[in-house]
Amino acid sequence: MIIYLHGFDSTSPGNHEKVLQLQFIDDDVRFISYSTRHPKHDMQHLLKEVHKVIEHSNDPNPIICGVGLGGYWSERIGFLCGIKQVIFNPNLNPETNMTGKIDRPEEYEDIATKCVEQYRVKNKGRCLVILSRNDEMLDNQLTAKALEDYYDIIWDETQSHKFKKISQHLQAIKAFKMA
């Protein structure tokens, strides 16, 4: 089973395309939607929904996958639910770069203080990071520096922030899922 979390643009047709591409790895891809505008509510909702789909799955190796803001949530929710994560161009600092787009960006800072201390140390090796060199929204060099001590990073030379095409990474994702 693969759980897919969309980024800030939940209505992008690219979400459906990524779900279809992920079905080449596992035909059981679950799309979980969340508001993107209310971080504390989103965290509670995602924890509940992800936990529920994991409980009802017989997959011994489920993973959670997300792009942008979905990558932010996939890393945290996957860690808290005890499953591996695959994150594309994760937005590691929505509290600073989403001001004006969401209702309460300061809630992300509050979430960070309530999260397990040094969770990346405890999550080491359980997340695969795929970053595009052509991300027009985020500085992925900074993202790589923040994550490289904990997770394997794959660089993509052609995709933009929304990562419309992930097919070139499906074999790496499948190998990570099954490892």
mmCIF file of C-alpha atoms in Angstrom:
data_model
loop_
_atom_site.group_PDB
_atom_site.id
_atom_site.type_symbol
_atom_site.label_atom_id
_atom_site.label_comp_id
_atom_site.label_asym_id
_atom_site.label_seq_id
_atom_site.Cartn_x
_atom_site.Cartn_y
_atom_site.Cartn_z
ATOM 1 C CA MET A 1 0.000 0.000 0.000
ATOM 2 C CA ILE A 2 1.141 3.517 -0.824
ATOM 3 C CA ILE A 3 -0.480 6.469 0.919
ATOM 4 C CA TYR A 4 -0.285 9.656 -1.157
ATOM 5 C CA LEU A 5 -0.536 13.168 0.321
ATOM 6 C CA HIS A 6 -1.003 16.079 -2.079
ATOM 7 C CA GLY A 7 0.870 19.351 -1.755
ATOM 8 C CA PHE A 8 -0.623 22.786 -1.158
ATOM 9 C CA ASP A 9 -2.502 22.663 -4.477
ATOM 10 C CA SER A 10 -4.883 19.821 -3.698
ATOM 11 C CA THR A 11 -6.838 20.212 -6.955
ATOM 12 C CA SER A 12 -3.855 19.947 -9.306
ATOM 13 C CA PRO A 13 -4.388 17.324 -12.037
ATOM 14 C CA GLY A 14 -0.793 16.286 -11.322
ATOM 15 C CA ASN A 15 -1.985 14.551 -8.159
ATOM 16 C CA HIS A 16 -4.044 12.082 -10.180
ATOM 17 C CA GLU A 17 -1.105 11.525 -12.542
ATOM 18 C CA LYS A 18 1.233 10.734 -9.637
ATOM 19 C CA VAL A 19 -1.287 8.306 -8.135
ATOM 20 C CA LEU A 20 -1.516 6.527 -11.514
ATOM 21 C CA GLN A 21 2.280 6.350 -11.732
ATOM 22 C CA LEU A 22 2.575 5.003 -8.174
ATOM 23 C CA GLN A 23 0.152 2.205 -9.116
ATOM 24 C CA PHE A 24 2.986 0.682 -11.170
ATOM 25 C CA ILE A 25 4.658 -0.083 -7.816
ATOM 26 C CA ASP A 26 1.546 -1.097 -5.884
ATOM 27 C CA ASP A 27 -2.031 -1.162 -7.153
ATOM 28 C CA ASP A 28 -3.258 -0.109 -3.696
ATOM 29 C CA VAL A 29 -2.596 3.661 -3.644
ATOM 30 C CA ARG A 30 -4.643 5.637 -1.113
ATOM 31 C CA PHE A 31 -5.090 9.370 -1.710
ATOM 32 C CA ILE A 32 -5.701 11.208 1.558
ATOM 33 C CA SER A 33 -6.853 14.796 1.303
ATOM 34 C CA TYR A 34 -6.470 17.491 3.951
ATOM 35 C CA SER A 35 -7.283 21.193 4.115
ATOM 36 C CA THR A 36 -3.712 22.639 3.817
ATOM 37 C CA ARG A 37 -4.987 25.777 5.562
ATOM 38 C CA HIS A 38 -5.196 24.721 9.229
ATOM 39 C CA PRO A 39 -1.994 22.921 10.312
ATOM 40 C CA LYS A 40 -3.088 21.622 13.739
ATOM 41 C CA HIS A 41 -6.357 20.305 12.319
ATOM 42 C CA ASP A 42 -4.474 18.826 9.340
ATOM 43 C CA MET A 43 -2.062 16.975 11.619
ATOM 44 C CA GLN A 44 -4.857 15.443 13.702
ATOM 45 C CA HIS A 45 -6.833 14.516 10.581
ATOM 46 C CA LEU A 46 -3.821 12.974 8.815
ATOM 47 C CA LEU A 47 -2.729 10.980 11.860
ATOM 48 C CA LYS A 48 -6.224 9.547 12.219
ATOM 49 C CA GLU A 49 -6.696 8.748 8.524
ATOM 50 C CA VAL A 50 -3.229 7.272 7.960
ATOM 51 C CA HIS A 51 -3.487 5.151 11.096
ATOM 52 C CA LYS A 52 -6.894 3.898 9.921
ATOM 53 C CA VAL A 53 -5.687 2.827 6.444
ATOM 54 C CA ILE A 54 -2.590 1.144 7.914
ATOM 55 C CA GLU A 55 -4.778 -0.841 10.345
ATOM 56 C CA HIS A 56 -6.993 -2.060 7.501
ATOM 57 C CA SER A 57 -4.123 -3.049 5.220
ATOM 58 C CA ASN A 58 -2.318 -6.364 5.155
ATOM 59 C CA ASP A 59 0.739 -4.861 3.415
ATOM 60 C CA PRO A 60 3.835 -5.567 5.537
ATOM 61 C CA ASN A 61 5.659 -2.619 3.891
ATOM 62 C CA PRO A 62 3.289 0.339 3.485
ATOM 63 C CA ILE A 63 4.826 3.712 2.616
ATOM 64 C CA ILE A 64 3.595 7.288 2.658
ATOM 65 C CA CYS A 65 4.501 9.623 -0.160
ATOM 66 C CA GLY A 66 4.034 13.355 -0.665
ATOM 67 C CA VAL A 67 5.127 16.351 -2.712
ATOM 68 C CA GLY A 68 5.895 19.838 -1.316
ATOM 69 C CA LEU A 69 3.633 20.394 1.691
ATOM 70 C CA GLY A 70 2.600 16.747 1.325
ATOM 71 C CA GLY A 71 6.281 15.877 1.783
ATOM 72 C CA TYR A 72 6.374 17.883 5.006
ATOM 73 C CA TRP A 73 3.415 15.895 6.335
ATOM 74 C CA SER A 74 4.570 12.534 4.933
ATOM 75 C CA GLU A 75 7.866 12.706 6.824
ATOM 76 C CA ARG A 76 6.173 13.527 10.141
ATOM 77 C CA ILE A 77 3.053 11.385 9.865
ATOM 78 C CA GLY A 78 5.027 8.442 8.486
ATOM 79 C CA PHE A 79 7.451 8.669 11.407
ATOM 80 C CA LEU A 80 4.636 8.892 13.961
ATOM 81 C CA CYS A 81 2.790 5.955 12.356
ATOM 82 C CA GLY A 82 5.934 3.835 12.021
ATOM 83 C CA ILE A 83 6.040 3.541 8.216
ATOM 84 C CA LYS A 84 8.642 4.527 5.621
ATOM 85 C CA GLN A 85 8.334 7.782 3.734
ATOM 86 C CA VAL A 86 9.151 9.030 0.219
ATOM 87 C CA ILE A 87 9.169 12.804 -0.083
ATOM 88 C CA PHE A 88 9.477 14.905 -3.234
ATOM 89 C CA ASN A 89 10.657 18.518 -2.845
ATOM 90 C CA PRO A 90 9.429 18.692 0.754
ATOM 91 C CA ASN A 91 8.501 22.091 2.130
ATOM 92 C CA LEU A 92 10.489 21.950 5.372
ATOM 93 C CA ASN A 93 9.558 25.464 6.522
ATOM 94 C CA PRO A 94 5.902 26.208 5.751
ATOM 95 C CA GLU A 95 5.772 28.562 8.747
ATOM 96 C CA THR A 96 8.008 31.002 6.846
ATOM 97 C CA ASN A 97 7.219 30.455 3.174
ATOM 98 C CA MET A 98 3.436 30.001 3.321
ATOM 99 C CA THR A 99 2.526 33.223 5.108
ATOM 100 C CA GLY A 100 -0.521 34.664 3.366
ATOM 101 C CA LYS A 101 -1.447 31.292 1.860
ATOM 102 C CA ILE A 102 -2.621 29.535 5.018
ATOM 103 C CA ASP A 103 -4.633 30.798 7.963
ATOM 104 C CA ARG A 104 -2.209 30.101 10.799
ATOM 105 C CA PRO A 105 1.384 29.515 9.623
ATOM 106 C CA GLU A 106 2.620 29.915 13.199
ATOM 107 C CA GLU A 107 0.950 26.596 14.028
ATOM 108 C CA TYR A 108 3.777 24.854 12.158
ATOM 109 C CA GLU A 109 6.235 26.276 14.709
ATOM 110 C CA ASP A 110 4.004 24.977 17.504
ATOM 111 C CA ILE A 111 3.849 21.539 15.844
ATOM 112 C CA ALA A 112 7.658 21.490 15.639
ATOM 113 C CA THR A 113 7.998 22.136 19.378
ATOM 114 C CA LYS A 114 5.526 19.358 20.182
ATOM 115 C CA CYS A 115 7.104 16.781 17.871
ATOM 116 C CA VAL A 116 9.435 14.092 19.161
ATOM 117 C CA GLU A 117 12.842 15.630 19.831
ATOM 118 C CA GLN A 118 15.396 14.811 17.171
ATOM 119 C CA TYR A 119 12.876 12.665 15.319
ATOM 120 C CA ARG A 120 15.076 12.636 12.206
ATOM 121 C CA VAL A 121 17.786 10.833 14.182
ATOM 122 C CA LYS A 122 15.184 8.241 15.212
ATOM 123 C CA ASN A 123 13.834 8.095 11.637
ATOM 124 C CA LYS A 124 17.276 7.774 10.014
ATOM 125 C CA GLY A 125 17.203 5.649 6.862
ATOM 126 C CA ARG A 126 13.390 5.369 6.837
ATOM 127 C CA CYS A 127 12.784 8.235 4.394
ATOM 128 C CA LEU A 128 13.790 8.588 0.747
ATOM 129 C CA VAL A 129 14.119 12.182 -0.473
ATOM 130 C CA ILE A 130 13.793 13.102 -4.141
ATOM 131 C CA LEU A 131 14.736 16.694 -4.979
ATOM 132 C CA SER A 132 14.562 18.547 -8.261
ATOM 133 C CA ARG A 133 17.375 20.849 -9.247
ATOM 134 C CA ASN A 134 14.796 23.005 -11.075
ATOM 135 C CA ASP A 135 12.456 23.643 -8.141
ATOM 136 C CA GLU A 136 11.075 27.134 -8.726
ATOM 137 C CA MET A 137 9.469 27.338 -5.248
ATOM 138 C CA LEU A 138 12.094 26.040 -2.793
ATOM 139 C CA ASP A 139 15.877 26.123 -2.402
ATOM 140 C CA ASN A 140 16.569 22.403 -2.517
ATOM 141 C CA GLN A 141 20.248 22.898 -1.697
ATOM 142 C CA LEU A 142 19.063 23.998 1.774
ATOM 143 C CA THR A 143 16.645 21.072 1.912
ATOM 144 C CA ALA A 144 19.459 18.656 1.041
ATOM 145 C CA LYS A 145 21.693 20.126 3.763
ATOM 146 C CA ALA A 146 18.911 19.717 6.335
ATOM 147 C CA LEU A 147 18.197 16.091 5.403
ATOM 148 C CA GLU A 148 21.408 14.532 4.010
ATOM 149 C CA ASP A 149 22.702 13.308 7.386
ATOM 150 C CA TYR A 150 19.522 11.285 7.917
ATOM 151 C CA TYR A 151 18.154 10.153 4.558
ATOM 152 C CA ASP A 152 19.257 9.092 1.085
ATOM 153 C CA ILE A 153 18.740 11.837 -1.480
ATOM 154 C CA ILE A 154 18.108 11.404 -5.195
ATOM 155 C CA TRP A 155 18.494 14.454 -7.443
ATOM 156 C CA ASP A 156 16.221 14.924 -10.443
ATOM 157 C CA GLU A 157 17.563 17.070 -13.279
ATOM 158 C CA THR A 158 14.318 17.828 -15.150
ATOM 159 C CA GLN A 159 11.248 18.135 -12.916
ATOM 160 C CA SER A 160 9.882 21.316 -11.347
ATOM 161 C CA HIS A 161 8.461 21.760 -7.832
ATOM 162 C CA LYS A 162 5.198 19.885 -8.450
ATOM 163 C CA PHE A 163 7.065 16.858 -9.853
ATOM 164 C CA LYS A 164 4.545 16.018 -12.557
ATOM 165 C CA LYS A 165 6.493 12.974 -13.757
ATOM 166 C CA ILE A 166 7.853 10.545 -11.151
ATOM 167 C CA SER A 167 8.126 7.462 -13.383
ATOM 168 C CA GLN A 168 11.932 7.735 -13.640
ATOM 169 C CA HIS A 169 12.087 7.155 -9.866
ATOM 170 C CA LEU A 170 9.604 4.296 -9.544
ATOM 171 C CA GLN A 171 12.243 1.549 -9.401
ATOM 172 C CA ALA A 172 14.121 3.354 -6.606
ATOM 173 C CA ILE A 173 10.845 3.875 -4.700
ATOM 174 C CA LYS A 174 9.889 0.214 -5.157
ATOM 175 C CA ALA A 175 13.310 -0.972 -3.926
ATOM 176 C CA PHE A 176 13.064 1.349 -0.910
ATOM 177 C CA LYS A 177 9.542 0.147 -0.123
ATOM 178 C CA MET A 178 10.551 -3.508 -0.219
ATOM 179 C CA ALA A 179 13.912 -3.149 1.632
#
